[in-house]
Coordinates of C-alpha atoms in Angstrom, one line a residue:
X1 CA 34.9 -54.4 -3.1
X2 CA 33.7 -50.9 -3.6
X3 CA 34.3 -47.9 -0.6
X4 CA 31.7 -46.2 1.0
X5 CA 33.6 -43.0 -0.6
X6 CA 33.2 -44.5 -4.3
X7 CA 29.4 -44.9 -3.8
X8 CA 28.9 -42.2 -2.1
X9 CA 30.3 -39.6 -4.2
X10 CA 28.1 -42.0 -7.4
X11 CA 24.9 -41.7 -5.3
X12 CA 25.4 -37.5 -4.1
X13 CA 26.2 -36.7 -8.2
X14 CA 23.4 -38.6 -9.5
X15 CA 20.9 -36.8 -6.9
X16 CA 22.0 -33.6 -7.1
X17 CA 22.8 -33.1 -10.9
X18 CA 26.6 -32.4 -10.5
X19 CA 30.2 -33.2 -8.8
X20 CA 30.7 -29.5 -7.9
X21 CA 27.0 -30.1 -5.5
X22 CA 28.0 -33.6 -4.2
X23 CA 31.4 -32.0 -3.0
X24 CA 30.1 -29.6 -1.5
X25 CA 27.3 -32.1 0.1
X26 CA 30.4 -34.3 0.8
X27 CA 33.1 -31.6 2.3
X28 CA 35.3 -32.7 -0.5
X29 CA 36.6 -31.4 -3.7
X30 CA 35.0 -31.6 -7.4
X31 CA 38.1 -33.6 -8.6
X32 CA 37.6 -36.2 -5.4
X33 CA 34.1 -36.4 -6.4
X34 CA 34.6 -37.0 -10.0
X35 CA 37.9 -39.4 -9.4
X36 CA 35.7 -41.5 -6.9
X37 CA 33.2 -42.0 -9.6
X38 CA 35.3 -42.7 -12.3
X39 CA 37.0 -45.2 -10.4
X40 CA 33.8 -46.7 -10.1
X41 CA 33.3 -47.3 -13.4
X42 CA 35.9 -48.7 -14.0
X43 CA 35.4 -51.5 -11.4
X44 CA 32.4 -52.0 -12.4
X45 CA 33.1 -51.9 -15.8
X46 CA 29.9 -49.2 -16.9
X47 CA 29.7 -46.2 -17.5
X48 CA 27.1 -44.4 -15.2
X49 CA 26.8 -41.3 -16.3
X50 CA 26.8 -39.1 -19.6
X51 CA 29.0 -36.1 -19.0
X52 CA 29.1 -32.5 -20.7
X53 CA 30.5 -29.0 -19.3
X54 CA 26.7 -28.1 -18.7
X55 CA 24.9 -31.4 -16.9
X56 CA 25.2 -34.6 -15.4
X57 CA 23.3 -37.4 -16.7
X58 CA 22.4 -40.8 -15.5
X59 CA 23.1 -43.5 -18.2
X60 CA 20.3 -46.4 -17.8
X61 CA 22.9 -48.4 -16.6
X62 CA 23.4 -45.9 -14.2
X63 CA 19.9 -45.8 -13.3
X64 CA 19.9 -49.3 -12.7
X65 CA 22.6 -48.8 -10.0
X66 CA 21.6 -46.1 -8.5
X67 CA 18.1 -47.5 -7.8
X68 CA 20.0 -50.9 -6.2
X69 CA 22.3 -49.1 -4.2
X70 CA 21.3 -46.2 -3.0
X71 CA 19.0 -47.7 0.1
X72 CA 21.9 -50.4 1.1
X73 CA 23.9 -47.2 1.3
X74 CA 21.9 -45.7 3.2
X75 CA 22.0 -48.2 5.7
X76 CA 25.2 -48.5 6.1
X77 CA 26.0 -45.0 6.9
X78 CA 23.6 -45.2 9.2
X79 CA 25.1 -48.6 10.6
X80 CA 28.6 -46.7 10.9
X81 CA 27.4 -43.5 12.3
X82 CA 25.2 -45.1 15.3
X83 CA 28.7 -47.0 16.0
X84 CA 31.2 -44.4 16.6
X85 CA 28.3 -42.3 17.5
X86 CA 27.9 -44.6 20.7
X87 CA 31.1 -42.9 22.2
X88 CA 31.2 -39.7 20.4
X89 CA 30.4 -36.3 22.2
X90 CA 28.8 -34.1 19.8
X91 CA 31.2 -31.4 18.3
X92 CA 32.0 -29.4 16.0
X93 CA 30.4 -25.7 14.0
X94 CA 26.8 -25.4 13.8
X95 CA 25.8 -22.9 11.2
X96 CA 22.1 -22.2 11.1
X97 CA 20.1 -20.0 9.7
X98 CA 16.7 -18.4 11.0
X99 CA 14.8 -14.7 10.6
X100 CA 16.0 -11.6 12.6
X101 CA 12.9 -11.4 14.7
X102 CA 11.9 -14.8 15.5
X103 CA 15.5 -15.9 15.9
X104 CA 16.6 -13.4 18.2
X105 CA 13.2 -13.3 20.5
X106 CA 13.0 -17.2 20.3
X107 CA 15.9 -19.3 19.6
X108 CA 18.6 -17.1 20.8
X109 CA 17.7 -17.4 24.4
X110 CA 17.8 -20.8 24.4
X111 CA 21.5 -20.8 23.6
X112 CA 23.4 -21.0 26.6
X113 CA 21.0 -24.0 27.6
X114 CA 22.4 -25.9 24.4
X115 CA 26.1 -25.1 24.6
X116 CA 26.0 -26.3 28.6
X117 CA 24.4 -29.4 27.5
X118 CA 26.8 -29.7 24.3
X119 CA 30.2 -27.7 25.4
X120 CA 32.3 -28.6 22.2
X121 CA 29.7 -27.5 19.8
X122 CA 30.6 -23.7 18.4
X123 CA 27.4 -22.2 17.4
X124 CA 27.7 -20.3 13.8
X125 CA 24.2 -18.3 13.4
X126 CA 23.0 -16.3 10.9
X127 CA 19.7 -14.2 11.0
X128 CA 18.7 -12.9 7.7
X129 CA 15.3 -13.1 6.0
X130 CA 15.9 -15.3 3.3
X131 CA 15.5 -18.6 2.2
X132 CA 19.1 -20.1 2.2
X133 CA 20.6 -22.4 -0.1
X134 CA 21.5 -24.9 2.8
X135 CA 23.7 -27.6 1.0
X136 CA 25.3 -24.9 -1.6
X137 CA 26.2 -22.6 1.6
X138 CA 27.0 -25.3 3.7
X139 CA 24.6 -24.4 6.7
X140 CA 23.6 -27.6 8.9
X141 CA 20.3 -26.4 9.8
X142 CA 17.7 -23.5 8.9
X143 CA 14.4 -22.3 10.8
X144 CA 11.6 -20.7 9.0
X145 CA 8.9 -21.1 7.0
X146 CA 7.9 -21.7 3.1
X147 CA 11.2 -23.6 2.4
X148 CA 11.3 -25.0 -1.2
X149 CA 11.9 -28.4 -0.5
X150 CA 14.4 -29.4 -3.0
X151 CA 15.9 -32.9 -2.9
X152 CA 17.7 -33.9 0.0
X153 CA 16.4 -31.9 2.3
X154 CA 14.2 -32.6 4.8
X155 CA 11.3 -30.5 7.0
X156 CA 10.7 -31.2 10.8
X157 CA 7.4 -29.1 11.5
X158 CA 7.6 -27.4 15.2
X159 CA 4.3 -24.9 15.1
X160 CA 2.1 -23.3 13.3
X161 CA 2.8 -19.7 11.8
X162 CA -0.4 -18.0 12.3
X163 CA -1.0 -14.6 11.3
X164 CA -3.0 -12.2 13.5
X165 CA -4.2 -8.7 13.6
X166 CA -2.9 -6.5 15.9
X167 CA -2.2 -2.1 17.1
X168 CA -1.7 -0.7 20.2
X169 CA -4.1 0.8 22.6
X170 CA -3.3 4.4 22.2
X171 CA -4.0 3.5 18.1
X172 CA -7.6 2.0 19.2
X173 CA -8.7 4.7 21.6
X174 CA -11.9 6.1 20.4
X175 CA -12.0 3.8 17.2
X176 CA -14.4 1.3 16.8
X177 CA -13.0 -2.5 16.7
X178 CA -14.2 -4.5 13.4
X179 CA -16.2 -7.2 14.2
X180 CA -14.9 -9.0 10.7
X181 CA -12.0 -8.6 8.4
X182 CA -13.9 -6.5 6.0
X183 CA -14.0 -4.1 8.9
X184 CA -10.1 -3.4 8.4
X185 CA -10.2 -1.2 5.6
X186 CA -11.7 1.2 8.2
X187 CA -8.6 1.9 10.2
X188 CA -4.5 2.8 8.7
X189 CA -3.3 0.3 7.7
X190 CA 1.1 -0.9 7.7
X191 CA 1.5 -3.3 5.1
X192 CA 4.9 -5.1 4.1
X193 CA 6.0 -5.1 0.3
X194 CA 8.2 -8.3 -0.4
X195 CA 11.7 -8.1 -1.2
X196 CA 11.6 -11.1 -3.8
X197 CA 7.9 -10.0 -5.7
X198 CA 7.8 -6.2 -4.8
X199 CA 4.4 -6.5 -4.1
X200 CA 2.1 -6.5 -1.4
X201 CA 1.4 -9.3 1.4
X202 CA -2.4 -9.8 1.2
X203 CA -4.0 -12.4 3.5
X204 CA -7.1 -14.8 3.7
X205 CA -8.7 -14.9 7.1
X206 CA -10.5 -17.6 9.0
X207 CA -12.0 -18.4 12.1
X208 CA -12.7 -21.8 13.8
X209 CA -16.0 -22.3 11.9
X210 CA -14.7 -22.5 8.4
X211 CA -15.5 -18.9 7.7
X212 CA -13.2 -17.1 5.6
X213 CA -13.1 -13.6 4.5
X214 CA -10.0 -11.4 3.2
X215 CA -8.0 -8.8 5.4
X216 CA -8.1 -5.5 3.1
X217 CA -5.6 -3.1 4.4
X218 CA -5.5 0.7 4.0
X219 CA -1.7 0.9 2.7
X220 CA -0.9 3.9 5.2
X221 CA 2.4 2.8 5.8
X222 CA 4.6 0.2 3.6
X223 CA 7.8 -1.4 4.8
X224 CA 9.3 -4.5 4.1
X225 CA 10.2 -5.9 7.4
X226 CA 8.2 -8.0 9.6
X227 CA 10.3 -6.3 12.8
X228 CA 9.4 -2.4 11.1
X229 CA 5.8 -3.7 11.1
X230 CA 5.3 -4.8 14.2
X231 CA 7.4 -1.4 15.9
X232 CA 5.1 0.9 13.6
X233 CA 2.1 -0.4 15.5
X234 CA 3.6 -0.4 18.9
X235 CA 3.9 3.3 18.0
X236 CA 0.6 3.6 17.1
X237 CA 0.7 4.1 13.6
X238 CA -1.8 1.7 12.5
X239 CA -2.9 -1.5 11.8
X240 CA -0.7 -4.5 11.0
X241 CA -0.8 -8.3 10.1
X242 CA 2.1 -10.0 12.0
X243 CA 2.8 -13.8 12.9
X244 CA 1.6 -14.6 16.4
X245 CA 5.1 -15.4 17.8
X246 CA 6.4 -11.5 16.9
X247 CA 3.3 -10.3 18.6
X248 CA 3.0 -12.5 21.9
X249 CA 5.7 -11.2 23.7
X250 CA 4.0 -7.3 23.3
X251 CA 0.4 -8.8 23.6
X252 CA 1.5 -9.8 26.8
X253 CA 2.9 -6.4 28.4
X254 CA -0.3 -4.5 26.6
X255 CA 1.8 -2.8 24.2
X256 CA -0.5 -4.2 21.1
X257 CA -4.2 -5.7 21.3
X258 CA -5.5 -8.2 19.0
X259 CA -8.0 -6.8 16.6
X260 CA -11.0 -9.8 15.5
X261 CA -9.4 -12.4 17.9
X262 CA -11.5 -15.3 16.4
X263 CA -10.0 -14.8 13.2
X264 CA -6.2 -15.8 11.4
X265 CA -4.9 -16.0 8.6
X266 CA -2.3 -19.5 8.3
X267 CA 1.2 -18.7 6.7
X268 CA 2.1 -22.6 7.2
X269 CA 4.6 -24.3 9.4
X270 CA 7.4 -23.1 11.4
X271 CA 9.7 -25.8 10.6
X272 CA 13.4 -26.7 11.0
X273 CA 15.3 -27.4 7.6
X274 CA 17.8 -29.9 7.1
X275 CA 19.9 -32.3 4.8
X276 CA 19.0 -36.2 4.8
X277 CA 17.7 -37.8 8.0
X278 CA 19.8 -40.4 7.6
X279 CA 23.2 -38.6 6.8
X280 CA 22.5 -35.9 10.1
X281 CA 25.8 -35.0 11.7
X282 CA 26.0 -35.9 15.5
X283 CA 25.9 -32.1 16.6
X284 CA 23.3 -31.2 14.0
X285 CA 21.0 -34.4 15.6
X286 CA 21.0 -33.3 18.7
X287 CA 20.2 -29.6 18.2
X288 CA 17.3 -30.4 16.4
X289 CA 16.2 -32.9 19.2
X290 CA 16.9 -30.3 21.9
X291 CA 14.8 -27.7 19.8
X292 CA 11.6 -30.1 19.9
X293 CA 12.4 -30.7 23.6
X294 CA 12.0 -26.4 24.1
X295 CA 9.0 -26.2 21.8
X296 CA 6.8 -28.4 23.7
X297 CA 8.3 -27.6 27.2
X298 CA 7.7 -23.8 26.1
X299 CA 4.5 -24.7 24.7
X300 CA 4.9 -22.5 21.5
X301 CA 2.9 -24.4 19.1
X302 CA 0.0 -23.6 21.3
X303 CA 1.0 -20.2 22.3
X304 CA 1.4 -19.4 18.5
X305 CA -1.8 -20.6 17.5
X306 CA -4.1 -18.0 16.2
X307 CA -7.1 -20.0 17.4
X308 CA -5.8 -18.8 20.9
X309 CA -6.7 -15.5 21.8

């Protein structure tokens, strides 16, 4: 009778193209990885995979097992981990991942909610604007938006990322407001070159009737950090193109104004990132349940709608 290891470690390679990535999927060591395999082989008498220094290959008898496998296995897991779940309190690090601005506005104030509900799990976050590799750096959980979705990991939507224009008072005094996008390339505009193109952000606006039109910026001022954007207007520097959420909380003391409020431009989901439902770690579970419970008790995917004035 095969372990749960053996198949495992099989199931992990064959997905993720290598023993080095189902280790680190695993919390185990290449050599674990590639001795559980091998011992599978030769209990089953195959050979599943074709090996080289450079890649991992499925043989077609190894596609055969995989493909029998791979769902029983992932029922058991499951089967075992609701068990000893039953009794468990969740524990354990929680790295995540999220942006500088919405993290810290957002998420971070929800913290000492979580750890009084879950006391023995030790929060580990990180807020950078980047698109992490989540199994290859070992984080549990990542929140953002445009995620590649590679294999094994899954997407939980939370709200819409909604992209508005906005400038402060003092900027507006005197100026006329556009009544459309094409209107924009009347006023300064502060723009945001990307890190990973080196180009600039253009956007597509809309409004509730289907209408679309682009949002043509003057490039007044360029930086490349949604936070810088957003501060450069407050100053009164100009124009700028920021996600609802970093706006909201300076909409709401009269610091900025929304310029064209019947018009967005949609930058896709805010979502929350993570490895295979079925494989979710106790602590990782219930942070991701308790951050749909703030969401909708907040009511941020309404408040970040664009549609919203």
């Amino acid at each position: 009778m095969e372990t749960l290891a053996n198949l495992e470690s099989f199931v992990r390679s064959a997905e993720l193209g290598s023993f080095s990535s189902a280790a680190r999927r695993m919390g185990l060591t290449p050599a674990a990885v590639s001795r559980n395999v091998a011992a599978l082989e030769a209990n089953l008498k195959l050979r599943l995979f074709q090996r080289s220094t450079r890649s991992l290959t499925l043989t077609e008898a190894g596609e055969r097992f995989l493909h029998s496998v791979r769902d029983h296995l992932e029922s058991l897991q499951v089967a075992i981990a609701e068990a000893s779940n039953e009794q468990a309190e969740p524990a354990g690090v929680l790295r995540l991942s999220m942006s500088p601005t919405f993290g810290v506005e957002y998420i971070l104030p929800t913290l000492p909610e979580f750890m009084t509900r879950y006391p023995l799990i030790r929060p580990e976050w990180m807020f950078e604007n980047r698109q992490v590799d989540l199994i290859g750096e070992g984080y549990d959980a990542a929140i953002g938006g445009g995620f590649d979705l590679t294999p094994g990991i899954i997407a939980k939507t939370l709200a819409s990322a909604h992209i508005i224009a906005v400038a402060s008072p003092s900027y507006m005094q005197g100026r006329v407001p556009p009544h459309d996008p094409s209107g924009l390339v009347e006023l300064d505009g502060i723009v945001m070159r990307s890190m990973r193109t080196g180009r600039i952000r253009q956007w597509q606006m809309r409004n509730v009737a289907g209408d679309e039109q682009p949002a043509v910026l003057k490039e007044r001022i360029v930086v490349n950090d949604p936070a810088a954007m957003r501060s450069a207007a407050v100053l009164g520097l100009g124009v700028a193109m920021i996600a609802k959420p970093d706006a909201l909380p300076y909409l709401e003391n009269g610091e900025l104004v929304r310029l064209l409020p019947a018009w967005y431009a949609d930058a896709g989901p805010i979502s929350v990132y993570y490895a295979s439902r079925t494989l979710l770690p106790t602590k990782t579970r219930v942070f991701i349940d308790f951050l749909g419970e703030v969401f909708q008790r907040e009511r941020w995917p309404e408040r970040f709608a664009g549609t919203l004035g």
